[in-house]
GROMACS .gro file of C-alpha atoms in nm:
model
  138
    1MET     CA    1 -25.761  20.785  11.366
    2SER     CA    2 -25.755  20.429  11.242
    3ARG     CA    3 -25.466  20.299  11.040
    4THR     CA    4 -25.605  20.040  10.806
    5SER     CA    5 -25.439  19.878  10.509
    6GLY     CA    6 -25.762  19.849  10.308
    7ARG     CA    7 -25.846  20.072  10.015
    8GLY     CA    8 -26.201  20.155  10.111
    9PRO     CA    9 -26.346  20.482  10.241
   10GLY     CA   10 -26.151  20.453  10.566
   11HIS     CA   11 -25.816  20.406  10.394
   12VAL     CA   12 -25.525  20.594  10.550
   13ASP     CA   13 -25.181  20.629  10.397
   14VAL     CA   14 -24.985  20.446  10.666
   15ARG     CA   15 -24.644  20.575  10.555
   16ARG     CA   16 -24.766  20.935  10.573
   17ALA     CA   17 -24.935  20.877  10.907
   18ARG     CA   18 -24.604  20.750  11.054
   19LYS     CA   19 -24.412  21.058  10.937
   20HIS     CA   20 -24.680  21.308  11.042
   21PRO     CA   21 -24.892  21.154  11.318
   22GLY     CA   22 -25.119  21.458  11.368
   23ALA     CA   23 -25.172  21.536  10.998
   24PRO     CA   24 -25.508  21.460  10.836
   25PRO     CA   25 -25.505  21.173  10.590
   26ARG     CA   26 -25.433  21.264  10.231
   27ALA     CA   27 -25.653  21.148   9.945
   28ARG     CA   28 -25.507  20.863   9.735
   29ASP     CA   29 -25.515  21.057   9.409
   30ASP     CA   30 -25.325  21.359   9.549
   31ARG     CA   31 -24.974  21.238   9.468
   32SER     CA   32 -24.818  21.576   9.399
   33GLY     CA   33 -24.899  21.746   9.724
   34CYS     CA   34 -25.001  22.054   9.525
   35ALA     CA   35 -25.348  22.190   9.563
   36ARG     CA   36 -25.376  22.286   9.193
   37ARG     CA   37 -25.202  22.221   8.868
   38ARG     CA   38 -25.213  22.446   8.564
   39PRO     CA   39 -25.437  22.301   8.295
   40LEU     CA   40 -25.260  22.159   7.993
   41ARG     CA   41 -25.276  22.372   7.678
   42PRO     CA   42 -25.297  22.233   7.327
   43LEU     CA   43 -24.961  22.193   7.153
   44SER     CA   44 -25.075  22.426   6.875
   45ALA     CA   45 -25.125  22.706   7.130
   46VAL     CA   46 -24.782  22.644   7.282
   47LEU     CA   47 -24.617  22.652   6.937
   48ALA     CA   48 -24.805  22.965   6.834
   49ARG     CA   49 -24.687  23.143   7.148
   50ALA     CA   50 -24.328  23.028   7.095
   51LEU     CA   51 -24.333  23.150   6.734
   52ARG     CA   52 -24.473  23.489   6.845
   53THR     CA   53 -24.209  23.518   7.115
   54LEU     CA   54 -23.931  23.444   6.865
   55GLY     CA   55 -24.082  23.679   6.606
   56LEU     CA   56 -24.136  23.397   6.356
   57ASP     CA   57 -24.516  23.399   6.341
   58SER     CA   58 -24.527  23.644   6.049
   59ASP     CA   59 -24.281  23.427   5.852
   60VAL     CA   60 -24.501  23.123   5.908
   61ALA     CA   61 -24.811  23.321   5.803
   62ARG     CA   62 -24.643  23.432   5.479
   63ALA     CA   63 -24.538  23.074   5.409
   64ASP     CA   64 -24.908  22.978   5.416
   65ALA     CA   65 -24.962  23.165   5.088
   66VAL     CA   66 -24.670  22.981   4.927
   67ARG     CA   67 -24.814  22.647   5.039
   68GLU     CA   68 -25.162  22.731   4.910
   69TRP     CA   69 -25.047  22.851   4.566
   70ARG     CA   70 -25.080  22.523   4.379
   71ALA     CA   71 -25.435  22.453   4.503
   72VAL     CA   72 -25.555  22.808   4.438
   73ALA     CA   73 -25.386  22.839   4.098
   74SER     CA   74 -25.526  22.502   3.988
   75GLY     CA   75 -25.874  22.613   4.090
   76VAL     CA   76 -25.854  22.949   3.912
   77ILE     CA   77 -25.639  22.871   3.608
   78GLY     CA   78 -25.673  22.494   3.573
   79ALA     CA   79 -25.460  22.183   3.611
   80ASP     CA   80 -25.183  22.327   3.391
   81ALA     CA   81 -25.104  22.569   3.674
   82ALA     CA   82 -24.888  22.289   3.813
   83ARG     CA   83 -24.623  22.423   3.571
   84THR     CA   84 -24.585  22.728   3.796
   85THR     CA   85 -24.411  22.731   4.132
   86ALA     CA   86 -24.456  22.969   4.424
   87LEU     CA   87 -24.107  23.057   4.542
   88ARG     CA   88 -24.144  23.294   4.835
   89MET     CA   89 -24.321  23.596   4.979
   90ASP     CA   90 -24.142  23.929   4.951
   91GLY     CA   91 -24.337  24.161   5.177
   92GLY     CA   92 -24.696  24.135   5.051
   93THR     CA   93 -24.591  24.003   4.709
   94LEU     CA   94 -24.596  23.635   4.617
   95ILE     CA   95 -24.310  23.552   4.378
   96VAL     CA   96 -24.410  23.282   4.128
   97ALA     CA   97 -24.179  23.110   3.878
   98VAL     CA   98 -24.342  23.064   3.536
   99PRO     CA   99 -24.215  22.866   3.235
  100THR     CA  100 -24.312  23.117   2.962
  101ALA     CA  101 -24.419  23.476   2.903
  102GLN     CA  102 -24.769  23.347   2.827
  103TRP     CA  103 -24.793  23.211   3.181
  104ALA     CA  104 -24.680  23.545   3.321
  105ALA     CA  105 -24.955  23.716   3.118
  106GLU     CA  106 -25.216  23.464   3.238
  107ILE     CA  107 -25.124  23.526   3.601
  108ARG     CA  108 -25.134  23.904   3.545
  109LEU     CA  109 -25.482  23.876   3.393
  110ARG     CA  110 -25.613  23.669   3.683
  111GLU     CA  111 -25.411  23.832   3.959
  112HIS     CA  112 -25.710  23.988   4.135
  113GLU     CA  113 -25.892  23.654   4.163
  114LEU     CA  114 -25.575  23.466   4.263
  115VAL     CA  115 -25.488  23.719   4.535
  116SER     CA  116 -25.846  23.718   4.664
  117GLN     CA  117 -25.855  23.339   4.699
  118LEU     CA  118 -25.506  23.322   4.850
  119ALA     CA  119 -25.606  23.587   5.104
  120THR     CA  120 -25.911  23.378   5.191
  121ARG     CA  121 -25.712  23.056   5.234
  122ALA     CA  122 -25.412  23.220   5.405
  123PRO     CA  123 -25.560  23.529   5.574
  124ARG     CA  124 -25.258  23.612   5.787
  125SER     CA  125 -25.016  23.601   5.493
  126GLY     CA  126 -25.072  23.966   5.401
  127ILE     CA  127 -25.069  23.887   5.029
  128ALA     CA  128 -25.149  24.189   4.811
  129LYS     CA  129 -25.005  24.105   4.471
  130ILE     CA  130 -24.827  23.842   4.262
  131ARG     CA  131 -24.506  23.886   4.063
  132SER     CA  132 -24.407  23.637   3.794
  133VAL     CA  133 -24.041  23.558   3.725
  134PRO     CA  134 -23.900  23.328   3.457
  135ALA     CA  135 -23.840  22.977   3.589
  136SER     CA  136 -23.488  22.985   3.445
  137HIS     CA  137 -23.401  23.271   3.683
  138ALA     CA  138 -23.561  23.117   3.990
   0.00000   0.00000   0.00000
């Protein structure tokens, strides 16, 4: 076994060779000494698993419907839907604050379409219906 200081094909780790004279030379890129490492997982997968473990994944899924409200309502009702505010999910019901009784009636009339689009954009939210509450009580 030759102990060279070059970095070519015949390179031997001299420090390792001194400590373990009979051991075969180790490749330069094997710094850990481990034969295998676990592959890295995407951060999103790690977070999803942590949320599931803590029992928070369903809360995050329900929050998706709250976040999507403004975009969906603007698409279905129009730009004036910005006057409404999604407050929270209560089970499968999205609670929305509205400024007037007319807005509550408009949401009731278009509830089926709003729920359908919210379910498409936030499928894990479990949204089934929408309840309007006066903004003054929100």
